[in-house]
Amino acid sequence: MYARFLVIMIMLTVIPVIVVQVFYTRYFIDLVRNNRSDIARNYAAVISEELLASGYLGGTTSDTIDAELSQFAHMYNGRVIVEDASFVVRADTHGMITGRQLVSEDAILAMQNTEVSVYNTSTDMLRLTYVIHSPEDESVSGLILMYLSCADLTESYRSVAQSMIIIMTIFSIVLIILSFVLSHSLTKPFNTMSSTINRISEGKFDQEVSLKGFTEIEQISDAFNRMLSRLNELESSRQEFVSNVSHELKTPLTSMKIMADSLNMQPDAPVELYREFMQDITSEIDRENTIISDLLALVKMDKTDSDLHIQPVNINEMLELIRKRLKPIAARRDVEISLDAQSEVIMECDEVKLSLAISNLVENAIKYNIAGGWVNMALSKDEKYCYITVTDSGIGIPQESQEKIFERFYRVDKARSRESGGTGLGLAITKNVIMMHKGSIVVASKEDEGSKFSIRIPLRREQTEEVKA
Ligand code: ADP
């Protein structure tokens, strides 16, 4: 990229300089030569009047005119010849052919009223003719042939061109150096970015880029840093999740090992002890199973919502089913479950997943309740949304924990959760399901009074409005 950029920069700067030099100097020399030709013609116009007035073309001699012609010829290091209408040379500043007849091509053309103006590159001379017209009838009465040297012009052109070459060369060198510097400073941020990206691909997420320069580059740098910090967050939450998972999975294994070891160490242990330990081991295995099932459920939910099997579901029936299923468990803990539904609600959703999410809430409401307590499910709707609340008269959740309970493995009271078979994954699963349905879930709770979980889900899938939990 650097090399390409450099070549483009050099092309954009140096080529115009060369083009300007070549064309401008050409144009300049043409302009100066044309100017000389104009001066000569003006001079010829003035002198031709004198020639006519003095009768010079008819043979009258005039020293003044001869002197003037010589002076002009001398001034331009050239030669001036005056001929009459019969091609007889009346004046020649070189004095070589005066009185002789000179029938040159230019003279013939002049007699036909056509003037020429030609620059000869090899001799560096300007050759031009001027036709003298008779003032009476405008007929051709004579002509002036002028040969004027342009050596002085060429000389000054050369020195100008030389200085131009020097100036332009210095200018080009400066531009090339500038191109190097600019290309380097413009491509540097991209190089920095690419090496940072390389380090990230090697798994080193603790990077930060600080690109200075154009606003756009700084914006890229900021956006990149934001992306990096998000990546860091994700990476640390992934690591935390992995360590939590290992810890949770190890706990039942450790207890099983302890029990098995203690049995092994007592070869004469009574059968009752064996039975008791085996029962404990079985319940640890069940617990391990529950954790793994919950984890699998959670991992599945992390995938896209294309896994949802959406269909119209009668939510009243779904909640009634949950109530019936959990009623015996609630009864065992002396907790009453009730269901209030204002009207029939049909919602487009994944029945299995939503049922799991609500069951988790109701199970929690039973688990974290008091003997003689109650759990209430309520269902309502408006044109857009379905509203489900699960309220309990349980132990409540401390204010500072209410934000965290949806995190994986977070438990307010580990012992109580474990005792009641909790894995700390239930609410994380519930929240994932609600998010997949583009809904929201909030909790309101007071310690020793109870908790209320409120869910809002769009009734129809095409309602794409994202709702934050
Ligand atoms: P668990 O398997 O431990 O129940 P959850 O993710 O379902 O895990 O819940 C996380 C924690 O939130 C629980 O351990 C408990 O401390 C608290 N919690 C959840 N629901 C309630 C509730 N209805 N009343 C009181 N505490 C609750």
mmCIF file of N, CA and C and ligand atoms in Angstrom, residues 294 360-361 364-368 392 394-397 405-407 409-413 417-418 421-428 445 451 453, ligand 1:
data_model
loop_
_atom_site.group_PDB
_atom_site.id
_atom_site.type_symbol
_atom_site.label_atom_id
_atom_site.label_comp_id
_atom_site.label_asym_id
_atom_site.label_seq_id
_atom_site.Cartn_x
_atom_site.Cartn_y
_atom_site.Cartn_z
ATOM 1 N N ASP A 294 -29.111 -28.042 32.054
ATOM 2 C CA ASP A 294 -29.302 -26.592 32.046
ATOM 3 C C ASP A 294 -28.261 -25.914 31.160
ATOM 4 N N ASN A 360 -39.379 -21.922 35.069
ATOM 5 C CA ASN A 360 -38.234 -21.536 35.904
ATOM 6 C C ASN A 360 -38.649 -20.488 36.922
ATOM 7 N N LEU A 361 -39.439 -19.496 36.460
ATOM 8 C CA LEU A 361 -39.872 -18.415 37.369
ATOM 9 C C LEU A 361 -40.763 -18.969 38.478
ATOM 10 N N ASN A 364 -38.815 -21.073 40.932
ATOM 11 C CA ASN A 364 -38.090 -20.203 41.871
ATOM 12 C C ASN A 364 -39.035 -19.637 42.925
ATOM 13 N N ALA A 365 -40.209 -19.197 42.431
ATOM 14 C CA ALA A 365 -41.179 -18.593 43.344
ATOM 15 C C ALA A 365 -41.594 -19.602 44.429
ATOM 16 N N ILE A 366 -41.597 -20.904 44.068
ATOM 17 C CA ILE A 366 -41.921 -21.938 45.065
ATOM 18 C C ILE A 366 -40.723 -22.186 45.992
ATOM 19 N N LYS A 367 -39.517 -22.313 45.300
ATOM 20 C CA LYS A 367 -38.303 -22.647 46.057
ATOM 21 C C LYS A 367 -37.960 -21.584 47.091
ATOM 22 N N TYR A 368 -38.059 -20.330 46.680
ATOM 23 C CA TYR A 368 -37.643 -19.246 47.576
ATOM 24 C C TYR A 368 -38.859 -18.644 48.290
ATOM 25 N N ASP A 392 -44.659 -13.725 44.076
ATOM 26 C CA ASP A 392 -44.660 -14.669 45.201
ATOM 27 C C ASP A 392 -44.593 -13.931 46.521
ATOM 28 N N GLY A 394 -42.476 -14.815 48.838
ATOM 29 C CA GLY A 394 -41.283 -15.462 49.394
ATOM 30 C C GLY A 394 -40.316 -14.554 50.117
ATOM 31 N N ILE A 395 -39.064 -15.023 50.115
ATOM 32 C CA ILE A 395 -38.032 -14.356 50.924
ATOM 33 C C ILE A 395 -37.549 -13.050 50.294
ATOM 34 N N GLY A 396 -37.840 -12.852 48.992
ATOM 35 C CA GLY A 396 -37.421 -11.621 48.314
ATOM 36 C C GLY A 396 -35.947 -11.637 47.937
ATOM 37 N N ILE A 397 -35.564 -10.635 47.167
ATOM 38 C CA ILE A 397 -34.168 -10.571 46.680
ATOM 39 C C ILE A 397 -33.591 -9.225 47.111
ATOM 40 N N ILE A 405 -29.139 -11.334 39.295
ATOM 41 C CA ILE A 405 -29.740 -12.677 39.331
ATOM 42 C C ILE A 405 -29.903 -13.324 37.959
ATOM 43 N N PHE A 406 -29.859 -12.472 36.870
ATOM 44 C CA PHE A 406 -30.009 -13.052 35.530
ATOM 45 C C PHE A 406 -28.672 -13.563 34.984
ATOM 46 N N GLU A 407 -27.583 -13.295 35.737
ATOM 47 C CA GLU A 407 -26.271 -13.778 35.289
ATOM 48 C C GLU A 407 -26.151 -15.276 35.553
ATOM 49 N N PHE A 409 -24.986 -18.624 36.890
ATOM 50 C CA PHE A 409 -24.430 -19.143 38.155
ATOM 51 C C PHE A 409 -24.536 -18.183 39.335
ATOM 52 N N TYR A 410 -25.200 -17.026 39.123
ATOM 53 C CA TYR A 410 -25.322 -16.113 40.273
ATOM 54 C C TYR A 410 -26.440 -16.609 41.191
ATOM 55 N N ARG A 411 -26.143 -16.701 42.483
ATOM 56 C CA ARG A 411 -27.148 -17.101 43.471
ATOM 57 C C ARG A 411 -27.011 -16.205 44.688
ATOM 58 N N VAL A 412 -28.133 -15.773 45.208
ATOM 59 C CA VAL A 412 -28.062 -14.888 46.377
ATOM 60 C C VAL A 412 -27.569 -15.710 47.570
ATOM 61 N N ASP A 413 -28.201 -16.859 47.788
ATOM 62 C CA ASP A 413 -27.819 -17.712 48.915
ATOM 63 C C ASP A 413 -27.477 -19.089 48.344
ATOM 64 N N SER A 417 -29.961 -22.306 47.504
ATOM 65 C CA SER A 417 -30.188 -22.679 46.106
ATOM 66 C C SER A 417 -29.827 -24.146 45.888
ATOM 67 N N ARG A 418 -28.671 -24.539 46.439
ATOM 68 C CA ARG A 418 -28.175 -25.894 46.265
ATOM 69 C C ARG A 418 -29.103 -26.908 46.935
ATOM 70 N N GLY A 421 -31.920 -27.751 44.940
ATOM 71 C CA GLY A 421 -31.630 -28.290 43.599
ATOM 72 C C GLY A 421 -31.355 -27.240 42.550
ATOM 73 N N GLY A 422 -31.052 -26.015 42.965
ATOM 74 C CA GLY A 422 -30.798 -24.937 41.983
ATOM 75 C C GLY A 422 -29.405 -25.038 41.374
ATOM 76 N N THR A 423 -29.291 -24.549 40.143
ATOM 77 C CA THR A 423 -27.980 -24.567 39.472
ATOM 78 C C THR A 423 -27.454 -23.155 39.245
ATOM 79 N N GLY A 424 -28.306 -22.166 39.460
ATOM 80 C CA GLY A 424 -27.888 -20.782 39.193
ATOM 81 C C GLY A 424 -28.016 -20.431 37.716
ATOM 82 N N LEU A 425 -28.632 -21.326 36.937
ATOM 83 C CA LEU A 425 -28.740 -21.074 35.488
ATOM 84 C C LEU A 425 -30.178 -20.764 35.057
ATOM 85 N N GLY A 426 -31.135 -21.024 35.963
ATOM 86 C CA GLY A 426 -32.555 -20.897 35.593
ATOM 87 C C GLY A 426 -32.925 -19.532 35.033
ATOM 88 N N LEU A 427 -32.571 -18.474 35.753
ATOM 89 C CA LEU A 427 -32.978 -17.138 35.291
ATOM 90 C C LEU A 427 -32.218 -16.709 34.035
ATOM 91 N N ALA A 428 -30.954 -17.200 33.898
ATOM 92 C CA ALA A 428 -30.196 -16.887 32.674
ATOM 93 C C ALA A 428 -30.909 -17.500 31.474
ATOM 94 N N SER A 445 -38.637 -6.527 43.807
ATOM 95 C CA SER A 445 -38.640 -7.426 44.965
ATOM 96 C C SER A 445 -38.282 -6.683 46.240
ATOM 97 N N SER A 451 -41.374 -11.333 45.649
ATOM 98 C CA SER A 451 -40.786 -10.849 44.395
ATOM 99 C C SER A 451 -41.846 -10.873 43.307
ATOM 100 N N PHE A 453 -41.829 -10.940 39.048
ATOM 101 C CA PHE A 453 -41.138 -10.942 37.757
ATOM 102 C C PHE A 453 -42.167 -10.591 36.684
HETATM 103 P P1 ADP B 1 -31.201 -21.141 40.998
HETATM 104 O O1 ADP B 1 -31.016 -22.400 40.271
HETATM 105 O O2 ADP B 1 -30.186 -20.947 42.073
HETATM 106 O O3 ADP B 1 -32.595 -20.927 41.463
HETATM 107 P P2 ADP B 1 -31.737 -18.956 39.204
HETATM 108 O O4 ADP B 1 -30.931 -18.445 38.070
HETATM 109 O O5 ADP B 1 -33.068 -19.482 38.899
HETATM 110 O O6 ADP B 1 -30.846 -20.021 39.935
HETATM 111 O O7 ADP B 1 -31.876 -17.792 40.233
HETATM 112 C C1 ADP B 1 -30.750 -17.083 40.657
HETATM 113 C C2 ADP B 1 -30.883 -16.637 42.080
HETATM 114 O O8 ADP B 1 -31.868 -15.618 42.193
HETATM 115 C C3 ADP B 1 -31.344 -17.710 43.018
HETATM 116 O O9 ADP B 1 -30.264 -18.455 43.511
HETATM 117 C C4 ADP B 1 -32.019 -16.921 44.126
HETATM 118 O O10 ADP B 1 -31.059 -16.496 45.054
HETATM 119 C C5 ADP B 1 -32.561 -15.710 43.425
HETATM 120 N N1 ADP B 1 -34.007 -15.853 43.105
HETATM 121 C C6 ADP B 1 -34.551 -16.204 41.938
HETATM 122 N N2 ADP B 1 -35.908 -16.171 41.998
HETATM 123 C C7 ADP B 1 -36.216 -15.774 43.247
HETATM 124 C C8 ADP B 1 -37.454 -15.556 43.961
HETATM 125 N N3 ADP B 1 -38.636 -15.711 43.357
HETATM 126 N N4 ADP B 1 -37.371 -15.146 45.228
HETATM 127 C C9 ADP B 1 -36.195 -14.976 45.844
HETATM 128 N N5 ADP B 1 -35.009 -15.178 45.251
HETATM 129 C C10 ADP B 1 -35.013 -15.577 43.973
#
